[in-house]
Amino acid sequence: MSLIYMIHEHHATHLHWDLRLEMKGVLKSWAVPKIPSKIKNEKRLAIQVEDHPIEYAKFKGIIPEGNYGAGEVKIWDTGNYELIEQDKNKIVIEINGKKLKGKYALIKTNYGNKNNWLFTRI
């Protein structure tokens, strides 16, 4: 089954990329501080944040000052994905985006914040 995949480039207090995956009627979201990698096994920190509504996949523009996430939001990559494997500590997907293509994994870490994951091409 083909599901929404997208990444926002978010120029907030700190530039980061927001990975979004359609799951159970919402966009599960992770903030990725460094540009997502196309290189196999190159890991990126991915901090899980609140879910977003599906409609947010098409959002681009400016979040006004004084609001959470204030700054410019651009669509960096968009496409779809297939879920290959999922449990509470690991999500494996096949991405078919314009920039990212191939098999990727989100792996829960035991370090620091309970919302920390690693995002990597496998």
CSV table of N, CA and C in Angstrom, one decimal:
chain,number,residue,atom,x,y,z
A,1,MET,N,0.8,-1.2,0.0
A,1,MET,CA,0.0,0.0,0.0
A,1,MET,C,0.9,1.2,0.0
A,2,SER,N,0.6,2.2,-0.8
A,2,SER,CA,1.3,3.4,-1.0
A,2,SER,C,0.8,4.5,0.0
A,3,LEU,N,1.7,5.0,0.8
A,3,LEU,CA,1.4,6.0,1.8
A,3,LEU,C,2.2,7.3,1.6
A,4,ILE,N,1.8,8.4,2.1
A,4,ILE,CA,2.4,9.7,2.0
A,4,ILE,C,3.8,9.7,2.7
A,5,TYR,N,4.8,10.1,2.0
A,5,TYR,CA,6.1,10.4,2.6
A,5,TYR,C,6.4,11.9,2.2
A,6,MET,N,7.0,12.6,3.0
A,6,MET,CA,7.5,13.9,2.7
A,6,MET,C,8.5,14.5,3.7
A,7,ILE,N,9.3,15.4,3.3
A,7,ILE,CA,10.2,16.1,4.2
A,7,ILE,C,10.0,17.6,3.9
A,8,HIS,N,9.8,18.3,5.1
A,8,HIS,CA,9.8,19.8,5.0
A,8,HIS,C,11.2,20.3,5.4
A,9,GLU,N,11.7,21.3,4.7
A,9,GLU,CA,12.9,22.0,5.1
A,9,GLU,C,12.3,23.2,5.9
A,10,HIS,N,12.7,23.2,7.2
A,10,HIS,CA,12.1,24.2,8.2
A,10,HIS,C,13.1,25.1,8.7
A,11,HIS,N,13.0,26.4,8.3
A,11,HIS,CA,13.9,27.5,8.7
A,11,HIS,C,13.3,28.1,10.0
A,12,ALA,N,13.4,27.4,11.1
A,12,ALA,CA,12.9,27.9,12.4
A,12,ALA,C,14.1,28.5,13.1
A,13,THR,N,14.1,28.4,14.5
A,13,THR,CA,15.2,28.9,15.3
A,13,THR,C,16.5,28.3,14.8
A,14,HIS,N,16.4,27.0,14.4
A,14,HIS,CA,17.6,26.2,13.8
A,14,HIS,C,17.0,25.5,12.6
A,15,LEU,N,17.8,25.6,11.5
A,15,LEU,CA,17.4,24.9,10.3
A,15,LEU,C,17.4,23.4,10.6
A,16,HIS,N,16.3,22.8,10.2
A,16,HIS,CA,16.2,21.3,10.3
A,16,HIS,C,15.2,20.8,9.2
A,17,TRP,N,15.1,19.5,9.1
A,17,TRP,CA,14.3,18.8,8.1
A,17,TRP,C,13.2,18.0,8.9
A,18,ASP,N,12.0,18.2,8.6
A,18,ASP,CA,10.9,17.4,9.2
A,18,ASP,C,10.5,16.2,8.4
A,19,LEU,N,10.8,15.0,8.8
A,19,LEU,CA,10.4,13.8,8.1
A,19,LEU,C,9.0,13.5,8.5
A,20,ARG,N,8.1,13.2,7.5
A,20,ARG,CA,6.7,12.9,7.8
A,20,ARG,C,6.3,11.7,7.1
A,21,LEU,N,5.7,10.8,7.8
A,21,LEU,CA,5.2,9.5,7.3
A,21,LEU,C,3.7,9.3,7.6
A,22,GLU,N,2.9,9.1,6.6
A,22,GLU,CA,1.5,8.8,6.9
A,22,GLU,C,1.3,7.4,7.6
A,23,MET,N,0.7,7.5,8.8
A,23,MET,CA,0.5,6.3,9.6
A,23,MET,C,-0.8,6.5,10.4
A,24,LYS,N,-1.7,5.5,10.2
A,24,LYS,CA,-3.0,5.5,11.0
A,24,LYS,C,-3.7,6.9,10.9
A,25,GLY,N,-3.8,7.5,9.7
A,25,GLY,CA,-4.6,8.7,9.5
A,25,GLY,C,-3.9,10.0,9.9
A,26,VAL,N,-2.6,10.0,10.3
A,26,VAL,CA,-1.9,11.2,10.6
A,26,VAL,C,-0.5,11.1,10.0
A,27,LEU,N,0.2,12.2,10.1
A,27,LEU,CA,1.6,12.3,9.7
A,27,LEU,C,2.5,12.1,10.9
A,28,LYS,N,3.1,11.0,11.1
A,28,LYS,CA,4.1,10.8,12.2
A,28,LYS,C,5.2,11.7,11.8
A,29,SER,N,5.8,12.4,12.7
A,29,SER,CA,6.8,13.4,12.4
A,29,SER,C,8.1,13.3,13.2
A,30,TRP,N,9.2,13.5,12.6
A,30,TRP,CA,10.5,13.5,13.2
A,30,TRP,C,11.3,14.8,12.7
A,31,ALA,N,11.9,15.5,13.7
A,31,ALA,CA,12.8,16.6,13.3
A,31,ALA,C,14.2,16.1,13.1
A,32,VAL,N,14.8,16.3,12.0
A,32,VAL,CA,16.1,15.8,11.6
A,32,VAL,C,17.1,17.0,11.5
A,33,PRO,N,18.0,17.2,12.5
A,33,PRO,CA,18.8,18.4,12.5
A,33,PRO,C,19.8,18.6,11.3
A,34,LYS,N,20.2,17.5,10.7
A,34,LYS,CA,21.1,17.6,9.5
A,34,LYS,C,20.3,17.1,8.3
A,35,ILE,N,20.7,17.6,7.1
A,35,ILE,CA,20.0,17.2,5.9
A,35,ILE,C,20.0,15.6,5.8
A,36,PRO,N,18.9,15.0,5.4
A,36,PRO,CA,18.8,13.6,5.3
A,36,PRO,C,19.8,13.1,4.2
A,37,SER,N,20.4,12.0,4.5
A,37,SER,CA,21.5,11.4,3.7
A,37,SER,C,21.0,10.4,2.7
A,38,LYS,N,21.7,10.4,1.5
A,38,LYS,CA,21.4,9.4,0.5
A,38,LYS,C,22.4,8.3,0.6
A,39,ILE,N,23.4,8.4,1.5
A,39,ILE,CA,24.5,7.4,1.6
A,39,ILE,C,24.1,6.3,2.6
A,40,LYS,N,24.3,5.1,2.2
A,40,LYS,CA,24.0,3.9,3.0
A,40,LYS,C,24.7,4.0,4.3
A,41,ASN,N,24.0,3.7,5.4
A,41,ASN,CA,24.6,3.6,6.8
A,41,ASN,C,25.0,4.9,7.4
A,42,GLU,N,24.8,6.1,6.7
A,42,GLU,CA,25.1,7.4,7.3
A,42,GLU,C,23.9,7.8,8.2
A,43,LYS,N,24.1,7.8,9.5
A,43,LYS,CA,23.0,8.0,10.4
A,43,LYS,C,22.7,9.5,10.6
A,44,ARG,N,21.5,9.8,10.8
A,44,ARG,CA,21.0,11.1,11.2
A,44,ARG,C,20.1,11.0,12.5
A,45,LEU,N,20.3,11.9,13.4
A,45,LEU,CA,19.5,12.0,14.5
A,45,LEU,C,18.1,12.4,14.0
A,46,ALA,N,17.0,11.8,14.6
A,46,ALA,CA,15.6,12.1,14.2
A,46,ALA,C,14.9,12.1,15.5
A,47,ILE,N,14.4,13.3,15.9
A,47,ILE,CA,13.7,13.5,17.1
A,47,ILE,C,12.2,13.5,16.9
A,48,GLN,N,11.5,12.5,17.4
A,48,GLN,CA,10.1,12.4,17.2
A,48,GLN,C,9.3,13.5,17.8
A,49,VAL,N,8.5,14.2,17.1
A,49,VAL,CA,7.7,15.3,17.5
A,49,VAL,C,6.2,14.9,17.4
A,50,GLU,N,5.3,15.9,17.7
A,50,GLU,CA,3.9,15.6,17.7
A,50,GLU,C,3.4,15.2,16.2
A,51,ASP,N,2.4,14.4,16.2
A,51,ASP,CA,1.8,14.1,14.9
A,51,ASP,C,1.2,15.3,14.3
A,52,HIS,N,1.1,15.3,13.0
A,52,HIS,CA,0.5,16.4,12.2
A,52,HIS,C,-0.7,15.8,11.4
A,53,PRO,N,-1.7,16.7,11.1
A,53,PRO,CA,-2.8,16.2,10.2
A,53,PRO,C,-2.3,15.9,8.8
A,54,ILE,N,-2.9,15.0,8.1
A,54,ILE,CA,-2.5,14.6,6.7
A,54,ILE,C,-2.4,15.8,5.8
A,55,GLU,N,-3.3,16.8,6.0
A,55,GLU,CA,-3.3,18.0,5.1
A,55,GLU,C,-2.0,18.7,5.2
A,56,TYR,N,-1.3,18.6,6.3
A,56,TYR,CA,-0.1,19.3,6.4
A,56,TYR,C,1.0,18.9,5.4
A,57,ALA,N,0.8,17.8,4.8
A,57,ALA,CA,1.8,17.3,3.8
A,57,ALA,C,2.0,18.3,2.6
A,58,LYS,N,1.0,19.1,2.4
A,58,LYS,CA,1.0,20.1,1.3
A,58,LYS,C,1.4,21.5,1.7
A,59,PHE,N,1.7,21.6,3.0
A,59,PHE,CA,1.9,23.0,3.6
A,59,PHE,C,3.3,23.5,3.2
A,60,LYS,N,3.4,24.7,2.7
A,60,LYS,CA,4.6,25.4,2.5
A,60,LYS,C,4.3,26.9,2.8
A,61,GLY,N,5.2,27.7,3.3
A,61,GLY,CA,4.9,29.1,3.6
A,61,GLY,C,5.6,29.5,4.9
A,62,ILE,N,5.1,30.5,5.5
A,62,ILE,CA,5.7,31.1,6.7
A,62,ILE,C,4.8,30.9,7.9
A,63,ILE,N,5.4,30.4,8.9
A,63,ILE,CA,4.7,30.3,10.2
A,63,ILE,C,5.1,31.6,10.9
A,64,PRO,N,4.1,32.4,11.3
A,64,PRO,CA,4.4,33.8,11.8
A,64,PRO,C,5.1,33.7,13.2
A,65,GLU,N,5.9,34.8,13.4
A,65,GLU,CA,6.6,35.0,14.7
A,65,GLU,C,5.6,34.9,15.8
A,66,GLY,N,6.0,34.3,16.9
A,66,GLY,CA,5.1,34.2,18.1
A,66,GLY,C,4.4,32.8,18.1
A,67,ASN,N,4.4,32.1,17.0
A,67,ASN,CA,3.8,30.8,16.9
A,67,ASN,C,4.9,29.7,17.0
A,68,TYR,N,4.5,28.5,17.5
A,68,TYR,CA,5.4,27.4,17.6
A,68,TYR,C,6.0,27.1,16.2
A,69,GLY,N,7.3,26.9,16.1
A,69,GLY,CA,7.9,26.6,14.8
A,69,GLY,C,7.9,27.8,13.8
A,70,ALA,N,7.9,29.0,14.3
A,70,ALA,CA,7.9,30.2,13.5
A,70,ALA,C,9.1,30.2,12.5
A,71,GLY,N,8.8,30.5,11.3
A,71,GLY,CA,9.8,30.5,10.2
A,71,GLY,C,9.3,30.0,8.9
A,72,GLU,N,10.2,29.9,7.9
A,72,GLU,CA,9.8,29.5,6.6
A,72,GLU,C,9.8,28.0,6.5
A,73,VAL,N,8.8,27.4,5.9
A,73,VAL,CA,8.7,26.0,5.6
A,73,VAL,C,8.6,25.7,4.1
A,74,LYS,N,9.5,24.9,3.6
A,74,LYS,CA,9.5,24.5,2.2
A,74,LYS,C,9.4,23.0,2.1
A,75,ILE,N,8.8,22.6,1.0
A,75,ILE,CA,8.8,21.1,0.7
A,75,ILE,C,10.1,20.7,0.1
A,76,TRP,N,10.9,19.9,0.8
A,76,TRP,CA,12.2,19.5,0.4
A,76,TRP,C,12.1,18.2,-0.5
A,77,ASP,N,11.2,17.3,-0.1
A,77,ASP,CA,11.1,16.1,-0.8
A,77,ASP,C,9.6,15.6,-0.6
A,78,THR,N,9.1,14.9,-1.6
A,78,THR,CA,7.8,14.4,-1.5
A,78,THR,C,7.6,13.1,-2.3
A,79,GLY,N,6.7,12.3,-2.0
A,79,GLY,CA,6.5,11.1,-2.7
A,79,GLY,C,5.6,10.1,-1.9
A,80,ASN,N,6.0,8.8,-1.9
A,80,ASN,CA,5.3,7.8,-1.2
A,80,ASN,C,6.2,6.8,-0.6
A,81,TYR,N,5.7,6.0,0.2
A,81,TYR,CA,6.6,4.9,0.8
A,81,TYR,C,5.7,3.7,1.1
A,82,GLU,N,6.5,2.6,1.2
A,82,GLU,CA,5.8,1.3,1.6
A,82,GLU,C,6.4,0.9,3.0
A,83,LEU,N,5.6,0.5,3.9
A,83,LEU,CA,6.0,0.0,5.2
A,83,LEU,C,6.5,-1.4,5.0
A,84,ILE,N,7.7,-1.7,5.4
A,84,ILE,CA,8.3,-3.0,5.3
A,84,ILE,C,8.2,-3.8,6.6
A,85,GLU,N,8.6,-3.0,7.7
A,85,GLU,CA,8.6,-3.6,9.0
A,85,GLU,C,8.4,-2.5,10.1
A,86,GLN,N,7.7,-2.9,11.1
A,86,GLN,CA,7.5,-1.9,12.2
A,86,GLN,C,7.3,-2.6,13.5
A,87,ASP,N,8.0,-2.1,14.5
A,87,ASP,CA,7.7,-2.5,15.9
A,87,ASP,C,7.9,-1.2,16.7
A,88,LYS,N,7.9,-1.3,18.1
A,88,LYS,CA,8.0,-0.1,18.9
A,88,LYS,C,9.4,0.6,18.8
A,89,ASN,N,10.4,-0.2,18.3
A,89,ASN,CA,11.8,0.4,18.3
A,89,ASN,C,12.4,0.5,16.9
A,90,LYS,N,11.6,0.1,15.9
A,90,LYS,CA,12.2,0.1,14.5
A,90,LYS,C,11.1,0.2,13.5
A,91,ILE,N,11.4,1.1,12.5
A,91,ILE,CA,10.5,1.2,11.3
A,91,ILE,C,11.4,1.1,10.1
A,92,VAL,N,11.0,0.2,9.2
A,92,VAL,CA,11.8,0.0,8.0
A,92,VAL,C,10.8,0.4,6.8
A,93,ILE,N,11.2,1.2,5.9
A,93,ILE,CA,10.4,1.7,4.8
A,93,ILE,C,11.1,1.7,3.5
A,94,GLU,N,10.4,1.6,2.4
A,94,GLU,CA,10.9,1.8,1.1
A,94,GLU,C,10.4,3.2,0.6
A,95,ILE,N,11.3,4.1,0.4
A,95,ILE,CA,10.9,5.5,0.0
A,95,ILE,C,11.0,5.6,-1.5
A,96,ASN,N,10.0,6.3,-2.0
A,96,ASN,CA,10.0,6.6,-3.4
A,96,ASN,C,9.7,8.1,-3.5
A,97,GLY,N,10.7,8.9,-3.2
A,97,GLY,CA,10.6,10.4,-3.3
A,97,GLY,C,11.2,10.9,-4.5
A,98,LYS,N,11.2,12.2,-4.6
A,98,LYS,CA,11.9,12.9,-5.8
A,98,LYS,C,13.4,12.9,-5.5
A,99,LYS,N,13.8,13.1,-4.2
A,99,LYS,CA,15.2,13.2,-3.8
A,99,LYS,C,15.7,11.9,-3.1
A,100,LEU,N,14.9,11.3,-2.2
A,100,LEU,CA,15.3,10.1,-1.5
A,100,LEU,C,14.6,8.9,-2.1
A,101,LYS,N,15.3,7.9,-2.4
A,101,LYS,CA,14.8,6.6,-2.9
A,101,LYS,C,15.5,5.5,-2.3
A,102,GLY,N,14.8,4.4,-2.0
A,102,GLY,CA,15.4,3.3,-1.4
A,102,GLY,C,14.9,2.9,-0.1
A,103,LYS,N,15.6,2.0,0.6
A,103,LYS,CA,15.2,1.4,1.9
A,103,LYS,C,15.8,2.3,3.0
A,104,TYR,N,15.0,2.7,3.9
A,104,TYR,CA,15.5,3.5,5.1
A,104,TYR,C,14.9,2.9,6.3
A,105,ALA,N,15.6,3.2,7.4
A,105,ALA,CA,15.2,2.7,8.7
A,105,ALA,C,15.2,3.8,9.7
A,106,LEU,N,14.2,3.8,10.6
A,106,LEU,CA,14.2,4.7,11.8
A,106,LEU,C,14.4,3.7,13.0
A,107,ILE,N,15.4,3.9,13.8
A,107,ILE,CA,15.7,3.0,14.9
A,107,ILE,C,15.7,3.8,16.2
A,108,LYS,N,14.9,3.4,17.1
A,108,LYS,CA,14.8,4.0,18.4
A,108,LYS,C,16.2,3.9,19.2
A,109,THR,N,16.6,5.0,19.8
A,109,THR,CA,17.9,4.9,20.6
A,109,THR,C,17.6,4.8,22.1
A,110,ASN,N,18.6,4.4,22.8
A,110,ASN,CA,18.5,4.4,24.3
A,110,ASN,C,19.2,5.5,24.9
A,111,TYR,N,19.6,6.5,24.0
A,111,TYR,CA,20.4,7.6,24.5
A,111,TYR,C,19.6,8.8,24.7
A,112,GLY,N,19.8,9.5,25.8
A,112,GLY,CA,19.2,10.8,26.0
A,112,GLY,C,17.7,10.8,26.0
A,113,ASN,N,17.1,11.7,25.2
A,113,ASN,CA,15.7,11.9,25.1
A,113,ASN,C,15.0,10.6,24.7
A,114,LYS,N,13.8,10.3,25.3
A,114,LYS,CA,13.0,9.1,24.9
A,114,LYS,C,12.5,9.2,23.5
A,115,ASN,N,12.5,10.4,22.8
A,115,ASN,CA,12.0,10.6,21.5
A,115,ASN,C,13.1,10.5,20.4
A,116,ASN,N,14.3,10.2,20.8
A,116,ASN,CA,15.5,10.1,19.9
A,116,ASN,C,15.4,8.8,19.1
A,117,TRP,N,15.6,9.0,17.8
A,117,TRP,CA,15.7,7.9,16.8
A,117,TRP,C,16.9,8.2,15.9
A,118,LEU,N,17.3,7.2,15.2
A,118,LEU,CA,18.3,7.3,14.1
A,118,LEU,C,17.6,7.1,12.8
A,119,PHE,N,17.8,7.9,11.8
A,119,PHE,CA,17.3,7.8,10.5
A,119,PHE,C,18.4,7.5,9.5
A,120,THR,N,18.4,6.4,8.8
A,120,THR,CA,19.5,6.0,8.0
A,120,THR,C,19.0,5.2,6.7
A,121,ARG,N,19.8,5.3,5.6
A,121,ARG,CA,19.5,4.5,4.5
A,121,ARG,C,20.2,3.2,4.7
A,122,ILE,N,19.5,2.1,4.4
A,122,ILE,CA,20.1,0.8,4.6
A,122,ILE,C,20.1,0.0,3.3
